PDB file of N, CA and C in Angstrom:
ATOM      1  N   MET A   1      11.500 -14.103   4.924  1.00 67.00           N
ATOM      2  CA  MET A   1      10.301 -14.308   5.732  1.00 67.00           C
ATOM      3  C   MET A   1       9.142 -13.521   5.108  1.00 67.00           C
ATOM      4  N   PRO A   2       8.046 -14.188   4.776  1.00 80.00           N
ATOM      5  CA  PRO A   2       6.899 -13.522   4.166  1.00 80.00           C
ATOM      6  C   PRO A   2       6.257 -12.498   5.099  1.00 80.00           C
ATOM      7  N   MET A   3       5.499 -11.614   4.501  1.00 88.00           N
ATOM      8  CA  MET A   3       4.786 -10.576   5.244  1.00 88.00           C
ATOM      9  C   MET A   3       3.287 -10.834   5.097  1.00 88.00           C
ATOM     10  N   ALA A   4       2.553 -10.753   6.182  1.00 91.00           N
ATOM     11  CA  ALA A   4       1.107 -10.992   6.151  1.00 91.00           C
ATOM     12  C   ALA A   4       0.376  -9.792   5.563  1.00 91.00           C
ATOM     13  N   ALA A   5      -0.673 -10.071   4.796  1.00 93.00           N
ATOM     14  CA  ALA A   5      -1.490  -9.010   4.199  1.00 93.00           C
ATOM     15  C   ALA A   5      -2.032  -8.068   5.269  1.00 93.00           C
ATOM     16  N   ALA A   6      -2.424  -8.610   6.400  1.00 95.00           N
ATOM     17  CA  ALA A   6      -2.960  -7.786   7.485  1.00 95.00           C
ATOM     18  C   ALA A   6      -1.913  -6.803   8.002  1.00 95.00           C
ATOM     19  N   ASP A   7      -0.646  -7.214   8.012  1.00 94.00           N
ATOM     20  CA  ASP A   7       0.429  -6.322   8.463  1.00 94.00           C
ATOM     21  C   ASP A   7       0.635  -5.171   7.477  1.00 94.00           C
ATOM     22  N   ILE A   8       0.556  -5.473   6.184  1.00 95.00           N
ATOM     23  CA  ILE A   8       0.687  -4.439   5.156  1.00 95.00           C
ATOM     24  C   ILE A   8      -0.447  -3.429   5.317  1.00 95.00           C
ATOM     25  N   GLU A   9      -1.659  -3.939   5.443  1.00 97.00           N
ATOM     26  CA  GLU A   9      -2.831  -3.072   5.604  1.00 97.00           C
ATOM     27  C   GLU A   9      -2.691  -2.195   6.844  1.00 97.00           C
ATOM     28  N   GLN A  10      -2.264  -2.770   7.944  1.00 97.00           N
ATOM     29  CA  GLN A  10      -2.120  -2.021   9.196  1.00 97.00           C
ATOM     30  C   GLN A  10      -1.091  -0.900   9.054  1.00 97.00           C
ATOM     31  N   MET A  11       0.039  -1.187   8.424  1.00 96.00           N
ATOM     32  CA  MET A  11       1.081  -0.169   8.252  1.00 96.00           C
ATOM     33  C   MET A  11       0.587   0.988   7.388  1.00 96.00           C
ATOM     34  N   ILE A  12      -0.149   0.668   6.328  1.00 97.00           N
ATOM     35  CA  ILE A  12      -0.679   1.720   5.462  1.00 97.00           C
ATOM     36  C   ILE A  12      -1.696   2.560   6.220  1.00 97.00           C
ATOM     37  N   LYS A  13      -2.575   1.912   6.969  1.00 98.00           N
ATOM     38  CA  LYS A  13      -3.609   2.648   7.718  1.00 98.00           C
ATOM     39  C   LYS A  13      -3.022   3.474   8.860  1.00 98.00           C
ATOM     40  N   GLU A  14      -1.897   3.043   9.425  1.00 97.00           N
ATOM     41  CA  GLU A  14      -1.247   3.846  10.460  1.00 97.00           C
ATOM     42  C   GLU A  14      -0.726   5.155   9.864  1.00 97.00           C
ATOM     43  N   ALA A  15      -0.205   5.091   8.642  1.00 97.00           N
ATOM     44  CA  ALA A  15       0.341   6.284   7.995  1.00 97.00           C
ATOM     45  C   ALA A  15      -0.748   7.128   7.332  1.00 97.00           C
ATOM     46  N   LEU A  16      -1.790   6.471   6.852  1.00 98.00           N
ATOM     47  CA  LEU A  16      -2.894   7.134   6.151  1.00 98.00           C
ATOM     48  C   LEU A  16      -4.207   6.696   6.807  1.00 98.00           C
ATOM     49  N   PRO A  17      -4.547   7.271   7.956  1.00 97.00           N
ATOM     50  CA  PRO A  17      -5.682   6.773   8.756  1.00 97.00           C
ATOM     51  C   PRO A  17      -7.027   6.717   8.030  1.00 97.00           C
ATOM     52  N   ASP A  18      -7.229   7.579   7.037  1.00 97.00           N
ATOM     53  CA  ASP A  18      -8.514   7.592   6.328  1.00 97.00           C
ATOM     54  C   ASP A  18      -8.565   6.578   5.185  1.00 97.00           C
ATOM     55  N   ALA A  19      -7.466   5.890   4.934  1.00 98.00           N
ATOM     56  CA  ALA A  19      -7.348   5.033   3.747  1.00 98.00           C
ATOM     57  C   ALA A  19      -8.289   3.841   3.775  1.00 98.00           C
ATOM     58  N   ARG A  20      -8.821   3.556   2.588  1.00 98.00           N
ATOM     59  CA  ARG A  20      -9.496   2.282   2.339  1.00 98.00           C
ATOM     60  C   ARG A  20      -8.451   1.428   1.636  1.00 98.00           C
ATOM     61  N   VAL A  21      -8.177   0.267   2.198  1.00 98.00           N
ATOM     62  CA  VAL A  21      -7.086  -0.577   1.705  1.00 98.00           C
ATOM     63  C   VAL A  21      -7.616  -1.970   1.398  1.00 98.00           C
ATOM     64  N   GLU A  22      -7.281  -2.458   0.211  1.00 98.00           N
ATOM     65  CA  GLU A  22      -7.603  -3.835  -0.165  1.00 98.00           C
ATOM     66  C   GLU A  22      -6.297  -4.490  -0.607  1.00 98.00           C
ATOM     67  N   ILE A  23      -5.961  -5.614   0.012  1.00 97.00           N
ATOM     68  CA  ILE A  23      -4.726  -6.331  -0.289  1.00 97.00           C
ATOM     69  C   ILE A  23      -5.078  -7.699  -0.860  1.00 97.00           C
ATOM     70  N   LYS A  24      -4.396  -8.083  -1.947  1.00 96.00           N
ATOM     71  CA  LYS A  24      -4.561  -9.418  -2.527  1.00 96.00           C
ATOM     72  C   LYS A  24      -3.195 -10.081  -2.607  1.00 96.00           C
ATOM     73  N   ASP A  25      -3.110 -11.315  -2.142  1.00 92.00           N
ATOM     74  CA  ASP A  25      -1.883 -12.104  -2.257  1.00 92.00           C
ATOM     75  C   ASP A  25      -1.899 -12.733  -3.649  1.00 92.00           C
ATOM     76  N   LEU A  26      -1.011 -12.289  -4.515  1.00 92.00           N
ATOM     77  CA  LEU A  26      -1.045 -12.697  -5.920  1.00 92.00           C
ATOM     78  C   LEU A  26      -0.537 -14.106  -6.165  1.00 92.00           C
ATOM     79  N   ALA A  27       0.402 -14.562  -5.343  1.00 86.00           N
ATOM     80  CA  ALA A  27       1.019 -15.866  -5.597  1.00 86.00           C
ATOM     81  C   ALA A  27       0.816 -16.857  -4.454  1.00 86.00           C
ATOM     82  N   GLY A  28       0.176 -16.421  -3.383  1.00 85.00           N
ATOM     83  CA  GLY A  28      -0.038 -17.299  -2.239  1.00 85.00           C
ATOM     84  C   GLY A  28       1.222 -17.554  -1.431  1.00 85.00           C
ATOM     85  N   ASP A  29       2.240 -16.720  -1.655  1.00 83.00           N
ATOM     86  CA  ASP A  29       3.521 -16.948  -0.982  1.00 83.00           C
ATOM     87  C   ASP A  29       3.877 -15.886   0.057  1.00 83.00           C
ATOM     88  N   GLY A  30       3.021 -14.879   0.241  1.00 82.00           N
ATOM     89  CA  GLY A  30       3.304 -13.829   1.210  1.00 82.00           C
ATOM     90  C   GLY A  30       4.397 -12.876   0.768  1.00 82.00           C
ATOM     91  N   ASP A  31       4.798 -12.946  -0.479  1.00 83.00           N
ATOM     92  CA  ASP A  31       5.851 -12.077  -1.004  1.00 83.00           C
ATOM     93  C   ASP A  31       5.386 -11.191  -2.160  1.00 83.00           C
ATOM     94  N   HIS A  32       4.284 -11.549  -2.788  1.00 88.00           N
ATOM     95  CA  HIS A  32       3.824 -10.841  -3.984  1.00 88.00           C
ATOM     96  C   HIS A  32       2.365 -10.432  -3.784  1.00 88.00           C
ATOM     97  N   TYR A  33       2.158  -9.140  -3.614  1.00 92.00           N
ATOM     98  CA  TYR A  33       0.823  -8.620  -3.322  1.00 92.00           C
ATOM     99  C   TYR A  33       0.412  -7.554  -4.324  1.00 92.00           C
ATOM    100  N   ALA A  34      -0.885  -7.319  -4.390  1.00 96.00           N
ATOM    101  CA  ALA A  34      -1.458  -6.155  -5.066  1.00 96.00           C
ATOM    102  C   ALA A  34      -2.246  -5.402  -4.009  1.00 96.00           C
ATOM    103  N   ALA A  35      -2.143  -4.092  -4.033  1.00 97.00           N
ATOM    104  CA  ALA A  35      -2.867  -3.275  -3.068  1.00 97.00           C
ATOM    105  C   ALA A  35      -3.604  -2.167  -3.797  1.00 97.00           C
ATOM    106  N   THR A  36      -4.839  -1.953  -3.387  1.00 98.00           N
ATOM    107  CA  THR A  36      -5.613  -0.801  -3.831  1.00 98.00           C
ATOM    108  C   THR A  36      -5.792   0.079  -2.615  1.00 98.00           C
ATOM    109  N   VAL A  37      -5.353   1.327  -2.724  1.00 98.00           N
ATOM    110  CA  VAL A  37      -5.400   2.255  -1.595  1.00 98.00           C
ATOM    111  C   VAL A  37      -6.097   3.533  -2.058  1.00 98.00           C
ATOM    112  N   VAL A  38      -7.155   3.905  -1.348  1.00 98.00           N
ATOM    113  CA  VAL A  38      -7.898   5.124  -1.637  1.00 98.00           C
ATOM    114  C   VAL A  38      -7.802   6.009  -0.397  1.00 98.00           C
ATOM    115  N   SER A  39      -7.266   7.228  -0.597  1.00 98.00           N
ATOM    116  CA  SER A  39      -7.081   8.128   0.537  1.00 98.00           C
ATOM    117  C   SER A  39      -7.189   9.577   0.081  1.00 98.00           C
ATOM    118  N   GLU A  40      -7.778  10.391   0.904  1.00 98.00           N
ATOM    119  CA  GLU A  40      -7.849  11.830   0.637  1.00 98.00           C
ATOM    120  C   GLU A  40      -6.441  12.424   0.577  1.00 98.00           C
ATOM    121  N   SER A  41      -5.485  11.804   1.239  1.00 97.00           N
ATOM    122  CA  SER A  41      -4.096  12.275   1.232  1.00 97.00           C
ATOM    123  C   SER A  41      -3.506  12.302  -0.175  1.00 97.00           C
ATOM    124  N   PHE A  42      -4.090  11.555  -1.100  1.00 98.00           N
ATOM    125  CA  PHE A  42      -3.580  11.481  -2.461  1.00 98.00           C
ATOM    126  C   PHE A  42      -4.073  12.618  -3.358  1.00 98.00           C
ATOM    127  N   ARG A  43      -5.097  13.333  -2.897  1.00 98.00           N
ATOM    128  CA  ARG A  43      -5.692  14.371  -3.740  1.00 98.00           C
ATOM    129  C   ARG A  43      -4.642  15.419  -4.119  1.00 98.00           C
ATOM    130  N   GLY A  44      -4.579  15.701  -5.433  1.00 98.00           N
ATOM    131  CA  GLY A  44      -3.664  16.711  -5.940  1.00 98.00           C
ATOM    132  C   GLY A  44      -2.231  16.235  -6.117  1.00 98.00           C
ATOM    133  N   LYS A  45      -1.975  14.982  -5.782  1.00 98.00           N
ATOM    134  CA  LYS A  45      -0.628  14.427  -5.914  1.00 98.00           C
ATOM    135  C   LYS A  45      -0.535  13.567  -7.173  1.00 98.00           C
ATOM    136  N   SER A  46       0.652  13.538  -7.748  1.00 97.00           N
ATOM    137  CA  SER A  46       0.874  12.672  -8.911  1.00 97.00           C
ATOM    138  C   SER A  46       0.829  11.215  -8.456  1.00 97.00           C
ATOM    139  N   ARG A  47       0.716  10.321  -9.409  1.00 97.00           N
ATOM    140  CA  ARG A  47       0.704   8.885  -9.104  1.00 97.00           C
ATOM    141  C   ARG A  47       2.015   8.492  -8.411  1.00 97.00           C
ATOM    142  N   VAL A  48       3.129   9.048  -8.861  1.00 97.00           N
ATOM    143  CA  VAL A  48       4.424   8.748  -8.230  1.00 97.00           C
ATOM    144  C   VAL A  48       4.418   9.199  -6.771  1.00 97.00           C
ATOM    145  N   GLN A  49       3.927  10.396  -6.499  1.00 98.00           N
ATOM    146  CA  GLN A  49       3.857  10.899  -5.122  1.00 98.00           C
ATOM    147  C   GLN A  49       2.942  10.034  -4.263  1.00 98.00           C
ATOM    148  N   GLN A  50       1.839   9.567  -4.834  1.00 98.00           N
ATOM    149  CA  GLN A  50       0.922   8.692  -4.102  1.00 98.00           C
ATOM    150  C   GLN A  50       1.628   7.401  -3.714  1.00 98.00           C
ATOM    151  N   HIS A  51       2.334   6.814  -4.665  1.00 96.00           N
ATOM    152  CA  HIS A  51       3.043   5.560  -4.398  1.00 96.00           C
ATOM    153  C   HIS A  51       4.156   5.776  -3.381  1.00 96.00           C
ATOM    154  N   GLN A  52       4.824   6.915  -3.429  1.00 96.00           N
ATOM    155  CA  GLN A  52       5.860   7.213  -2.451  1.00 96.00           C
ATOM    156  C   GLN A  52       5.286   7.268  -1.036  1.00 96.00           C
ATOM    157  N   LEU A  53       4.070   7.799  -0.891  1.00 97.00           N
ATOM    158  CA  LEU A  53       3.424   7.826   0.428  1.00 97.00           C
ATOM    159  C   LEU A  53       3.189   6.407   0.946  1.00 97.00           C
ATOM    160  N   VAL A  54       2.748   5.517   0.062  1.00 97.00           N
ATOM    161  CA  VAL A  54       2.505   4.134   0.475  1.00 97.00           C
ATOM    162  C   VAL A  54       3.825   3.449   0.827  1.00 97.00           C
ATOM    163  N   TYR A  55       4.845   3.621  -0.010  1.00 93.00           N
ATOM    164  CA  TYR A  55       6.147   2.997   0.275  1.00 93.00           C
ATOM    165  C   TYR A  55       6.727   3.521   1.584  1.00 93.00           C
ATOM    166  N   ALA A  56       6.555   4.801   1.859  1.00 95.00           N
ATOM    167  CA  ALA A  56       7.029   5.373   3.135  1.00 95.00           C
ATOM    168  C   ALA A  56       6.298   4.723   4.309  1.00 95.00           C
ATOM    169  N   ALA A  57       5.003   4.430   4.119  1.00 96.00           N
ATOM    170  CA  ALA A  57       4.219   3.781   5.174  1.00 96.00           C
ATOM    171  C   ALA A  57       4.753   2.393   5.491  1.00 96.00           C
ATOM    172  N   LEU A  58       5.396   1.762   4.514  1.00 93.00           N
ATOM    173  CA  LEU A  58       5.911   0.397   4.698  1.00 93.00           C
ATOM    174  C   LEU A  58       7.283   0.373   5.369  1.00 93.00           C
ATOM    175  N   LYS A  59       7.811   1.532   5.686  1.00 92.00           N
ATOM    176  CA  LYS A  59       9.008   1.684   6.529  1.00 92.00           C
ATOM    177  C   LYS A  59      10.179   0.796   6.107  1.00 92.00           C
ATOM    178  N   GLY A  60      10.515   0.843   4.830  1.00 86.00           N
ATOM    179  CA  GLY A  60      11.686   0.128   4.354  1.00 86.00           C
ATOM    180  C   GLY A  60      11.502  -1.357   4.084  1.00 86.00           C
ATOM    181  N   LYS A  61      10.306  -1.878   4.247  1.00 87.00           N
ATOM    182  CA  LYS A  61      10.076  -3.308   4.017  1.00 87.00           C
ATOM    183  C   LYS A  61       9.958  -3.649   2.531  1.00 87.00           C
ATOM    184  N   MET A  62       9.636  -2.634   1.705  1.00 84.00           N
ATOM    185  CA  MET A  62       9.506  -2.848   0.270  1.00 84.00           C
ATOM    186  C   MET A  62      10.861  -3.244  -0.302  1.00 84.00           C
ATOM    187  N   GLY A  63      10.893  -4.346  -1.053  1.00 79.00           N
ATOM    188  CA  GLY A  63      12.134  -4.823  -1.634  1.00 79.00           C
ATOM    189  C   GLY A  63      12.928  -5.715  -0.695  1.00 79.00           C
ATOM    190  N   GLY A  64      12.488  -5.827   0.548  1.00 80.00           N
ATOM    191  CA  GLY A  64      13.143  -6.707   1.517  1.00 80.00           C
ATOM    192  C   GLY A  64      12.168  -7.781   1.948  1.00 80.00           C
ATOM    193  N   THR A  65      11.542  -7.560   3.102  1.00 80.00           N
ATOM    194  CA  THR A  65      10.534  -8.494   3.604  1.00 80.00           C
ATOM    195  C   THR A  65       9.386  -8.632   2.608  1.00 80.00           C
ATOM    196  N   LEU A  66       9.009  -7.519   2.012  1.00 84.00           N
ATOM    197  CA  LEU A  66       7.940  -7.500   1.010  1.00 84.00           C
ATOM    198  C   LEU A  66       8.589  -7.399  -0.365  1.00 84.00           C
ATOM    199  N   HIS A  67       8.582  -8.488  -1.104  1.00 83.00           N
ATOM    200  CA  HIS A  67       9.296  -8.560  -2.379  1.00 83.00           C
ATOM    201  C   HIS A  67       8.642  -7.715  -3.467  1.00 83.00           C
ATOM    202  N   ALA A  68       7.311  -7.798  -3.615  1.00 86.00           N
ATOM    203  CA  ALA A  68       6.638  -7.094  -4.703  1.00 86.00           C
ATOM    204  C   ALA A  68       5.252  -6.628  -4.263  1.00 86.00           C
ATOM    205  N   LEU A  69       4.927  -5.385  -4.650  1.00 92.00           N
ATOM    206  CA  LEU A  69       3.619  -4.815  -4.339  1.00 92.00           C
ATOM    207  C   LEU A  69       3.149  -4.016  -5.545  1.00 92.00           C
ATOM    208  N   ALA A  70       2.147  -4.532  -6.242  1.00 94.00           N
ATOM    209  CA  ALA A  70       1.529  -3.798  -7.356  1.00 94.00           C
ATOM    210  C   ALA A  70       0.510  -2.837  -6.733  1.00 94.00           C
ATOM    211  N   LEU A  71       0.668  -1.544  -7.011  1.00 96.00           N
ATOM    212  CA  LEU A  71      -0.166  -0.539  -6.360  1.00 96.00           C
ATOM    213  C   LEU A  71      -1.148   0.108  -7.326  1.00 96.00           C
ATOM    214  N   THR A  72      -2.365   0.300  -6.834  1.00 97.00           N
ATOM    215  CA  THR A  72      -3.358   1.147  -7.467  1.00 97.00           C
ATOM    216  C   THR A  72      -3.767   2.138  -6.400  1.00 97.00           C
ATOM    217  N   THR A  73      -3.561   3.423  -6.675  1.00 98.00           N
ATOM    218  CA  THR A  73      -3.879   4.455  -5.683  1.00 98.00           C
ATOM    219  C   THR A  73      -4.774   5.507  -6.298  1.00 98.00           C
ATOM    220  N   SER A  74      -5.604   6.137  -5.450  1.00 97.00           N
ATOM    221  CA  SER A  74      -6.456   7.230  -5.908  1.00 97.00           C
ATOM    222  C   SER A  74      -7.016   7.968  -4.700  1.00 97.00           C
ATOM    223  N   ALA A  75      -7.489   9.180  -4.972  1.00 97.00           N
ATOM    224  CA  ALA A  75      -8.250   9.925  -3.975  1.00 97.00           C
ATOM    225  C   ALA A  75      -9.719   9.495  -4.128  1.00 97.00           C
ATOM    226  N   PRO A  76     -10.510   9.651  -3.070  1.00 96.00           N
ATOM    227  CA  PRO A  76     -11.923   9.283  -3.179  1.00 96.00           C
ATOM    228  C   PRO A  76     -12.630  10.103  -4.250  1.00 96.00           C
ATOM    229  N   VAL A  77     -13.599   9.499  -4.880  1.00 92.00           N
ATOM    230  CA  VAL A  77     -14.378  10.191  -5.920  1.00 92.00           C
ATOM    231  C   VAL A  77     -15.425  11.044  -5.276  1.00 92.00           C
TER     232      VAL A  77
END
């Protein structure tokens, strides 16, 4: 069952309330997305740690309901 982009955005914003989130459906199938997430929570963290925060926000849906998510993360400039 595909996952809606709005649901992905909502889950990320619930975990990272200050986040600016942009989601793109890469294949039009609800299974393959790209996300750009900018949050102060990422400051001082490695890219791996930043991605782990986003995956934790998705509460186990990554690799299941959500097949693929290409991530770009950063702290605000």
